[in-house]
Amino acid sequence: MLKQLITSNKGTFFKLNKKTAVNNLLFIEMNNKPLFRSYATIKLSNLNDRSSLQQQSSTNNNNSDNNNNSNQQQEKDKSKSKPFTSVFSQIIIFGIPAIITFCLGIWQTKRLLWKLNQLKLREETLKTDPIPYDSKEIIKEELDNIQQAKSEYEYRLISFNGYFDYDKEIIIGLRKSPLTKRMDLPTSAGEMGYYIVTPFVVKETGEVILVNRGWVPQSIYEDKLSYSSSEFKKKKTNVSDIQTINGIIRPGEYVNNMDTNDGKSNKYIAIDLLKITKNLNLNYIPLLVDQICYVKDFKDQSIADTMLVATNSQPEKYPMVAIPNDYMKFYIMPESHVAYMVTWYSLCLWIVGTFVYLKRRKKLM
C-alpha cells in the first residue's frame, strides 16, 4: 500500500492508495486548481499537446500558403493595372505611332514649302511677257516622259505661230470643270467634261506642240444637238489658218504603267505623253502647253473680270480657256497643309507627353 500524506494550505491531510493514484485519474485541488496529476494524465496531456502543435503548424502552413497565393494574386492584379510594362508593348503603343505622326508632319511641311515655292514662282512668271518659242533653248536634251522643258522654263509663258491639226485632236477625261477650282467649290461640285488637246504645228520649224485648248462639258462634246455653234464648234484642219497662241509650259501626268488609251479612239484618261506620241506617229515627245488668256495685271483684277476677258477673247464659249488665276490655286491650298501639319505634330506631342506622364507616375517599367 502506497501511502502519502498531502497537506493543503488549510492543514488538511489526505491519504491516497496505489489503486487510487494509478487507476483513478484523481488529483487534489487546491483553490479549485490542479495540484498533482497521475502519469497517465501527463502522458495523455503530452499527446494532446503534440496534436495541438501539429494542428497549429498545419494551420500556420495553410495560412502561409494562402498569404503567398494572395501576394501572387495582388502582383498579378498590379501587373494588370499596368498594361504597358513590357518594352515591346511600349514600342508598339507609343513608339511607332509617334514616329508615324512625326513623319506625316514632316511630309506635310515639305508639301507646304513646295506649294509656297510654286505659288511664288508662278506669280513671277505669269507677270512676265510671253517669250518666243525656241526649242533649242527650252527643250531638254535627254528624253523625259513627263516634262520636256528645262526646269527654269517650267510654267513660263511662251508664244508661237502655226496652225492646229484638228483632225488629230484628243480628249482627256472625264475631268471637273475649272470653275470648281476657280470658285473654291467642293470637289464634289461641278460638271464633268473633257480637256481638248490638239497638236499644233509650228510655222517656222514644223515641230509639233501639244496644246491643251481648254475644257468642254461632256454633255456638249458628246451630243451635237445640245449646243449651238456659239458654244462649241468642232473644226477641221486648215493649214492656211495661221494663229498666234500664248501658252504656259506644263508637265504631263504620271500614269504608273496605267493603260490610258485603248488604241482605237481619241479618248485618254490621262495626259500620257509617251502613249500620245506613239499614236501620233511622232519620233520625239512633244512639248505640252496650256493655251491661256494672257492678262498681265491679273493680280489686280478679280477672277470674274479675268474670266470675262478670257470669254471675250475667243469666238466660242468652249473650250473654256485657262486664265492666270488657275495656276495660283491648288485643290489643296497651303492653308490646308498648315492645318494637317499642326494636326500631325500635335498628335506626336500628345503621344510623347502621355508616355512621359505615365513614366513619371510609374505606370510604366
CSV table of C-alpha atoms in Angstrom, one decimal:
chain,number,residue,atom,x,y,z
A,1,MET,CA,0.0,0.0,0.0
A,2,LEU,CA,1.5,3.3,-1.1
A,3,LYS,CA,0.6,5.9,1.3
A,4,GLN,CA,1.3,9.6,1.1
A,5,LEU,CA,0.3,12.5,3.2
A,6,ILE,CA,-0.7,15.6,1.5
A,7,THR,CA,-1.2,18.7,3.3
A,8,SER,CA,-3.3,21.6,2.0
A,9,ASN,CA,-2.9,25.2,2.8
A,10,LYS,CA,-5.6,24.7,5.4
A,11,GLY,CA,-3.6,21.9,7.1
A,12,THR,CA,-5.9,19.1,6.0
A,13,PHE,CA,-4.2,15.7,5.3
A,14,PHE,CA,-5.4,13.1,2.8
A,15,LYS,CA,-4.3,9.6,2.0
A,16,LEU,CA,-4.1,8.1,-1.4
A,17,ASN,CA,-3.6,4.4,-2.1
A,18,LYS,CA,-1.9,3.0,-5.1
A,19,LYS,CA,-5.1,1.9,-6.8
A,20,THR,CA,-6.5,5.4,-6.5
A,21,ALA,CA,-3.3,7.0,-7.8
A,22,VAL,CA,-2.9,4.8,-10.8
A,23,ASN,CA,-6.3,3.7,-12.0
A,24,ASN,CA,-8.2,6.7,-11.0
A,25,LEU,CA,-7.2,10.0,-12.5
A,26,LEU,CA,-7.7,11.8,-9.3
A,27,PHE,CA,-5.9,14.9,-8.3
A,28,ILE,CA,-6.1,17.1,-5.3
A,29,GLU,CA,-7.4,20.5,-5.9
A,30,MET,CA,-6.3,23.4,-4.0
A,31,ASN,CA,-8.4,26.5,-4.5
A,32,ASN,CA,-10.0,24.7,-7.5
A,33,LYS,CA,-6.7,24.4,-9.3
A,34,PRO,CA,-5.0,21.1,-10.2
A,35,LEU,CA,-2.1,20.3,-7.9
A,36,PHE,CA,-0.9,16.8,-8.8
A,37,ARG,CA,-1.6,14.6,-11.9
A,38,SER,CA,-1.1,11.0,-12.5
A,39,TYR,CA,1.5,9.6,-15.0
A,40,ALA,CA,-1.3,8.6,-17.4
A,41,THR,CA,-2.8,12.0,-17.2
A,42,ILE,CA,0.5,13.6,-18.0
A,43,LYS,CA,1.1,11.2,-20.9
A,44,LEU,CA,-2.4,11.9,-22.4
A,45,SER,CA,-1.8,15.6,-22.0
A,46,ASN,CA,1.5,15.4,-23.8
A,47,LEU,CA,-0.2,13.6,-26.7
A,48,ASN,CA,-2.9,16.2,-26.8
A,49,ASP,CA,-0.3,19.0,-26.8
A,50,ARG,CA,1.6,17.3,-29.7
A,51,SER,CA,-1.7,17.0,-31.7
A,52,SER,CA,-2.4,20.7,-31.0
A,53,LEU,CA,1.1,21.7,-32.1
A,54,GLN,CA,0.7,19.7,-35.3
A,55,GLN,CA,-2.7,21.2,-36.0
A,56,GLN,CA,-1.3,24.7,-35.3
A,57,SER,CA,1.7,24.0,-37.5
A,58,SER,CA,-0.6,22.8,-40.3
A,59,THR,CA,-2.8,25.9,-39.8
A,60,ASN,CA,0.2,28.1,-40.0
A,61,ASN,CA,1.4,26.4,-43.2
A,62,ASN,CA,-2.0,26.8,-44.7
A,63,ASN,CA,-2.1,30.5,-43.7
A,64,SER,CA,1.4,30.9,-45.2
A,65,ASP,CA,0.3,29.3,-48.5
A,66,ASN,CA,-2.8,31.5,-48.5
A,67,ASN,CA,-0.7,34.5,-47.9
A,68,ASN,CA,1.7,33.6,-50.7
A,69,ASN,CA,-1.3,33.0,-53.1
A,70,SER,CA,-2.7,36.3,-52.0
A,71,ASN,CA,0.5,38.1,-52.7
A,72,GLN,CA,0.8,36.5,-56.1
A,73,GLN,CA,-2.7,37.5,-56.9
A,74,GLN,CA,-2.0,41.0,-55.8
A,75,GLU,CA,1.1,41.1,-58.0
A,76,LYS,CA,-1.0,39.8,-60.9
A,77,ASP,CA,-3.6,42.5,-60.2
A,78,LYS,CA,-0.9,45.1,-60.1
A,79,SER,CA,0.5,43.9,-63.4
A,80,LYS,CA,-3.0,44.0,-64.9
A,81,SER,CA,-3.3,47.6,-63.7
A,82,LYS,CA,-0.1,48.4,-65.6
A,83,PRO,CA,-0.8,47.1,-69.1
A,84,PHE,CA,2.3,48.8,-70.7
A,85,THR,CA,5.0,47.2,-68.6
A,86,SER,CA,7.0,45.5,-71.4
A,87,VAL,CA,9.3,47.4,-73.7
A,88,PHE,CA,7.8,45.7,-76.7
A,89,SER,CA,4.3,46.9,-75.8
A,90,GLN,CA,5.6,50.4,-75.2
A,91,ILE,CA,7.3,50.5,-78.7
A,92,ILE,CA,4.0,49.3,-80.3
A,93,ILE,CA,1.7,51.6,-78.4
A,94,PHE,CA,3.8,54.7,-78.1
A,95,GLY,CA,7.0,54.5,-80.3
A,96,ILE,CA,5.6,53.5,-83.7
A,97,PRO,CA,2.6,56.0,-83.6
A,98,ALA,CA,4.9,58.8,-82.5
A,99,ILE,CA,7.3,58.1,-85.4
A,100,ILE,CA,4.4,57.8,-87.9
A,101,THR,CA,2.7,61.1,-86.9
A,102,PHE,CA,6.1,62.9,-86.8
A,103,CYS,CA,6.9,61.6,-90.4
A,104,LEU,CA,3.5,62.7,-91.6
A,105,GLY,CA,4.1,66.1,-90.1
A,106,ILE,CA,7.4,66.4,-92.0
A,107,TRP,CA,5.7,65.3,-95.2
A,108,GLN,CA,3.0,68.0,-94.8
A,109,THR,CA,5.8,70.5,-94.1
A,110,LYS,CA,7.5,69.6,-97.3
A,111,ARG,CA,4.3,69.8,-99.2
A,112,LEU,CA,3.6,73.2,-97.7
A,113,LEU,CA,7.1,74.6,-98.6
A,114,TRP,CA,6.8,73.1,-102.2
A,115,LYS,CA,3.4,74.8,-102.8
A,116,LEU,CA,4.5,78.1,-101.4
A,117,ASN,CA,7.6,78.0,-103.7
A,118,GLN,CA,5.4,77.0,-106.6
A,119,LEU,CA,3.0,79.9,-106.0
A,120,LYS,CA,5.9,82.4,-105.8
A,121,LEU,CA,7.4,81.0,-109.0
A,122,ARG,CA,4.1,81.0,-110.9
A,123,GLU,CA,3.2,84.5,-109.8
A,124,GLU,CA,6.6,85.8,-111.0
A,125,THR,CA,6.4,84.0,-114.4
A,126,LEU,CA,2.8,84.9,-115.0
A,127,LYS,CA,3.5,88.6,-114.7
A,128,THR,CA,6.2,88.5,-117.4
A,129,ASP,CA,5.5,88.8,-121.1
A,130,PRO,CA,5.4,85.6,-123.2
A,131,ILE,CA,8.8,84.6,-124.7
A,132,PRO,CA,9.1,83.3,-128.3
A,133,TYR,CA,9.3,79.6,-128.6
A,134,ASP,CA,12.8,78.3,-129.2
A,135,SER,CA,13.1,74.5,-129.0
A,136,LYS,CA,16.9,74.6,-128.8
A,137,GLU,CA,16.7,76.9,-125.7
A,138,ILE,CA,13.6,75.4,-124.0
A,139,ILE,CA,13.6,71.6,-124.7
A,140,LYS,CA,15.8,69.2,-122.7
A,141,GLU,CA,18.5,67.2,-124.5
A,142,GLU,CA,17.6,64.0,-122.6
A,143,LEU,CA,14.3,62.1,-123.0
A,144,ASP,CA,11.7,62.8,-120.4
A,145,ASN,CA,8.2,61.3,-120.4
A,146,ILE,CA,6.7,63.9,-118.1
A,147,GLN,CA,8.4,67.3,-118.7
A,148,GLN,CA,10.2,68.1,-121.9
A,149,ALA,CA,11.1,71.7,-120.9
A,150,LYS,CA,14.1,72.6,-118.8
A,151,SER,CA,13.4,73.3,-115.1
A,152,GLU,CA,14.0,77.0,-115.5
A,153,TYR,CA,11.2,77.2,-118.1
A,154,GLU,CA,8.6,75.4,-116.0
A,155,TYR,CA,5.3,77.3,-116.0
A,156,ARG,CA,6.8,80.0,-118.3
A,157,LEU,CA,4.6,81.8,-120.8
A,158,ILE,CA,5.6,81.3,-124.4
A,159,SER,CA,4.1,82.4,-127.7
A,160,PHE,CA,4.3,80.6,-131.1
A,161,ASN,CA,2.8,80.8,-134.6
A,162,GLY,CA,1.3,78.0,-136.7
A,163,TYR,CA,-1.9,76.0,-137.2
A,164,PHE,CA,-3.9,73.4,-135.3
A,165,ASP,CA,-4.2,69.9,-136.6
A,166,TYR,CA,-7.8,69.4,-135.5
A,167,ASP,CA,-8.0,66.0,-137.3
A,168,LYS,CA,-5.7,64.5,-134.7
A,169,GLU,CA,-7.0,66.2,-131.5
A,170,ILE,CA,-7.6,64.0,-128.5
A,171,ILE,CA,-9.7,64.4,-125.4
A,172,ILE,CA,-8.7,63.9,-121.7
A,173,GLY,CA,-11.2,62.9,-119.2
A,174,LEU,CA,-13.5,62.9,-117.6
A,175,ARG,CA,-12.4,66.0,-115.5
A,176,LYS,CA,-14.1,68.5,-113.3
A,177,SER,CA,-14.9,72.0,-114.6
A,178,PRO,CA,-12.2,74.6,-114.0
A,179,LEU,CA,-14.8,76.6,-112.3
A,180,THR,CA,-14.7,74.2,-109.4
A,181,LYS,CA,-11.2,75.4,-108.5
A,182,ARG,CA,-11.7,79.0,-109.6
A,183,MET,CA,-14.7,79.5,-107.4
A,184,ASP,CA,-13.4,77.4,-104.4
A,185,LEU,CA,-16.2,75.0,-104.7
A,186,PRO,CA,-16.2,71.5,-103.2
A,187,THR,CA,-14.6,68.8,-105.4
A,188,SER,CA,-17.9,67.0,-105.5
A,189,ALA,CA,-19.5,70.0,-107.2
A,190,GLY,CA,-19.2,71.0,-110.8
A,191,GLU,CA,-20.0,69.4,-114.2
A,192,MET,CA,-17.8,66.7,-115.7
A,193,GLY,CA,-16.2,67.2,-119.1
A,194,TYR,CA,-13.1,66.8,-121.3
A,195,TYR,CA,-9.9,68.7,-121.9
A,196,ILE,CA,-9.3,69.2,-125.6
A,197,VAL,CA,-5.6,68.6,-126.5
A,198,THR,CA,-4.8,69.4,-130.1
A,199,PRO,CA,-1.4,69.1,-132.0
A,200,PHE,CA,-0.1,72.5,-133.1
A,201,VAL,CA,2.4,72.7,-136.0
A,202,VAL,CA,4.9,75.5,-135.5
A,203,LYS,CA,5.1,77.5,-138.7
A,204,GLU,CA,8.9,78.2,-138.7
A,205,THR,CA,10.2,74.7,-137.8
A,206,GLY,CA,7.3,72.3,-138.4
A,207,GLU,CA,7.6,71.0,-134.9
A,208,VAL,CA,4.5,69.7,-133.1
A,209,ILE,CA,3.4,71.1,-129.7
A,210,LEU,CA,0.6,69.6,-127.8
A,211,VAL,CA,-1.8,72.4,-126.8
A,212,ASN,CA,-4.5,71.9,-124.2
A,213,ARG,CA,-7.1,74.2,-125.6
A,214,GLY,CA,-9.4,74.1,-122.6
A,215,TRP,CA,-12.3,72.3,-121.1
A,216,VAL,CA,-15.7,71.3,-122.7
A,217,PRO,CA,-18.7,69.9,-120.8
A,218,GLN,CA,-19.4,66.2,-121.6
A,219,SER,CA,-23.0,66.9,-122.5
A,220,ILE,CA,-21.9,69.4,-125.2
A,221,TYR,CA,-19.0,67.4,-126.6
A,222,GLU,CA,-20.8,64.1,-127.0
A,223,ASP,CA,-24.2,65.4,-128.1
A,224,LYS,CA,-24.1,67.6,-131.3
A,225,LEU,CA,-27.7,68.6,-130.9
A,226,SER,CA,-27.4,70.0,-127.4
A,227,TYR,CA,-25.3,73.0,-128.3
A,228,SER,CA,-25.2,75.9,-130.8
A,229,SER,CA,-22.2,77.0,-132.9
A,230,SER,CA,-21.7,79.9,-130.5
A,231,GLU,CA,-21.0,77.5,-127.6
A,232,PHE,CA,-18.7,74.9,-129.2
A,233,LYS,CA,-17.6,74.1,-132.7
A,234,LYS,CA,-15.6,71.1,-133.9
A,235,LYS,CA,-13.2,72.2,-136.5
A,236,LYS,CA,-11.2,70.7,-139.3
A,237,THR,CA,-7.6,71.2,-140.1
A,238,ASN,CA,-6.7,74.2,-142.2
A,239,VAL,CA,-3.1,74.7,-142.9
A,240,SER,CA,-3.6,78.3,-144.0
A,241,ASP,CA,-5.3,79.2,-140.7
A,242,ILE,CA,-2.2,80.6,-139.0
A,243,GLN,CA,-2.7,81.6,-135.4
A,244,THR,CA,-0.5,83.1,-132.7
A,245,ILE,CA,-1.0,81.2,-129.4
A,246,ASN,CA,0.0,82.1,-125.9
A,247,GLY,CA,0.6,79.1,-123.7
A,248,ILE,CA,2.1,78.2,-120.4
A,249,ILE,CA,4.5,75.3,-120.3
A,250,ARG,CA,3.3,72.4,-118.1
A,251,PRO,CA,4.3,68.8,-117.3
A,252,GLY,CA,2.4,65.7,-118.4
A,253,GLU,CA,0.7,63.4,-115.9
A,254,TYR,CA,2.1,60.4,-114.0
A,255,VAL,CA,0.4,57.2,-115.2
A,256,ASN,CA,2.3,54.5,-113.3
A,257,ASN,CA,2.0,51.9,-116.2
A,258,MET,CA,-1.7,52.5,-116.4
A,259,ASP,CA,-3.4,51.9,-119.7
A,260,THR,CA,-4.5,55.4,-120.6
A,261,ASN,CA,-5.9,54.6,-124.1
A,262,ASP,CA,-7.4,51.6,-125.9
A,263,GLY,CA,-5.6,52.5,-129.2
A,264,LYS,CA,-8.9,52.7,-131.1
A,265,SER,CA,-10.3,56.1,-130.0
A,266,ASN,CA,-9.0,59.6,-129.3
A,267,LYS,CA,-10.1,59.4,-125.6
A,268,TYR,CA,-7.4,59.2,-122.9
A,269,ILE,CA,-7.9,59.1,-119.2
A,270,ALA,CA,-4.7,61.0,-118.5
A,271,ILE,CA,-2.1,63.0,-120.4
A,272,ASP,CA,0.2,60.2,-121.2
A,273,LEU,CA,2.8,61.9,-123.4
A,274,LEU,CA,4.6,58.7,-124.3
A,275,LYS,CA,1.3,57.0,-125.5
A,276,ILE,CA,0.1,60.1,-127.3
A,277,THR,CA,3.5,60.4,-129.1
A,278,LYS,CA,3.2,56.8,-130.2
A,279,ASN,CA,-0.4,57.2,-131.5
A,280,LEU,CA,0.5,60.4,-133.4
A,281,ASN,CA,3.5,58.6,-135.1
A,282,LEU,CA,6.0,61.2,-133.8
A,283,ASN,CA,9.7,60.4,-133.4
A,284,TYR,CA,10.0,62.7,-130.4
A,285,ILE,CA,8.0,63.6,-127.3
A,286,PRO,CA,6.4,67.0,-127.9
A,287,LEU,CA,6.2,69.9,-125.5
A,288,LEU,CA,2.9,70.2,-123.6
A,289,VAL,CA,1.4,73.7,-123.0
A,290,ASP,CA,-1.9,75.0,-121.8
A,291,GLN,CA,-3.5,77.7,-124.0
A,292,ILE,CA,-4.0,80.7,-121.8
A,293,CYS,CA,-5.7,84.1,-121.9
A,294,TYR,CA,-2.8,86.3,-121.1
A,295,VAL,CA,-3.7,89.0,-118.6
A,296,LYS,CA,-0.5,90.7,-117.2
A,297,ASP,CA,-2.2,92.5,-114.3
A,298,PHE,CA,-4.4,89.6,-113.3
A,299,LYS,CA,-3.4,90.0,-109.6
A,300,ASP,CA,-5.1,93.4,-109.7
A,301,GLN,CA,-8.3,92.1,-111.1
A,302,SER,CA,-11.0,89.8,-109.7
A,303,ILE,CA,-11.4,86.3,-111.1
A,304,ALA,CA,-14.7,87.3,-112.6
A,305,ASP,CA,-13.1,90.1,-114.5
A,306,THR,CA,-10.3,87.9,-115.8
A,307,MET,CA,-12.9,85.2,-116.9
A,308,LEU,CA,-14.8,87.8,-118.7
A,309,VAL,CA,-11.7,88.9,-120.6
A,310,ALA,CA,-11.0,85.3,-121.5
A,311,THR,CA,-14.5,84.7,-122.7
A,312,ASN,CA,-14.4,87.8,-124.9
A,313,SER,CA,-11.1,86.7,-126.4
A,314,GLN,CA,-12.5,83.7,-128.3
A,315,PRO,CA,-15.4,83.3,-130.7
A,316,GLU,CA,-17.0,80.3,-128.9
A,317,LYS,CA,-17.7,79.8,-125.2
A,318,TYR,CA,-16.0,76.4,-125.2
A,319,PRO,CA,-13.3,75.2,-124.9
A,320,MET,CA,-13.0,77.1,-121.6
A,321,VAL,CA,-9.5,78.5,-121.9
A,322,ALA,CA,-7.2,78.8,-118.9
A,323,ILE,CA,-6.6,82.0,-117.1
A,324,PRO,CA,-3.6,83.0,-114.9
A,325,ASN,CA,-5.6,82.6,-111.7
A,326,ASP,CA,-6.0,78.9,-112.4
A,327,TYR,CA,-2.3,78.4,-111.7
A,328,MET,CA,-2.4,80.3,-108.4
A,329,LYS,CA,-4.8,77.8,-106.9
A,330,PHE,CA,-4.5,74.1,-105.9
A,331,TYR,CA,-7.2,71.8,-104.9
A,332,ILE,CA,-5.4,71.6,-101.6
A,333,MET,CA,-4.2,75.1,-100.7
A,334,PRO,CA,-1.2,75.8,-98.4
A,335,GLU,CA,-3.6,76.7,-95.6
A,336,SER,CA,-4.9,73.1,-95.5
A,337,HIS,CA,-1.3,71.8,-95.4
A,338,VAL,CA,-0.7,74.0,-92.3
A,339,ALA,CA,-3.8,72.5,-90.6
A,340,TYR,CA,-2.6,69.0,-91.5
A,341,MET,CA,0.9,69.7,-90.3
A,342,VAL,CA,-0.3,71.1,-86.9
A,343,THR,CA,-2.6,68.1,-86.5
A,344,TRP,CA,0.2,65.5,-87.0
A,345,TYR,CA,2.7,67.3,-84.9
A,346,SER,CA,0.1,67.8,-82.1
A,347,LEU,CA,-0.7,64.1,-82.2
A,348,CYS,CA,3.0,63.3,-81.9
A,349,LEU,CA,3.5,65.6,-79.0
A,350,TRP,CA,0.4,64.1,-77.3
A,351,ILE,CA,1.7,60.6,-77.6
A,352,VAL,CA,5.2,61.6,-76.3
A,353,GLY,CA,3.6,63.6,-73.4
A,354,THR,CA,1.4,60.6,-72.4
A,355,PHE,CA,4.4,58.3,-72.4
A,356,VAL,CA,6.4,60.8,-70.2
A,357,TYR,CA,3.4,61.2,-67.8
A,358,LEU,CA,2.9,57.5,-67.3
A,359,LYS,CA,6.7,57.1,-66.8
A,360,ARG,CA,6.7,59.7,-64.0
A,361,ARG,CA,3.6,58.2,-62.4
A,362,LYS,CA,5.4,54.8,-62.5
A,363,LYS,CA,2.7,53.3,-64.6
A,364,LEU,CA,5.4,52.0,-67.0
A,365,MET,CA,8.5,49.9,-66.2
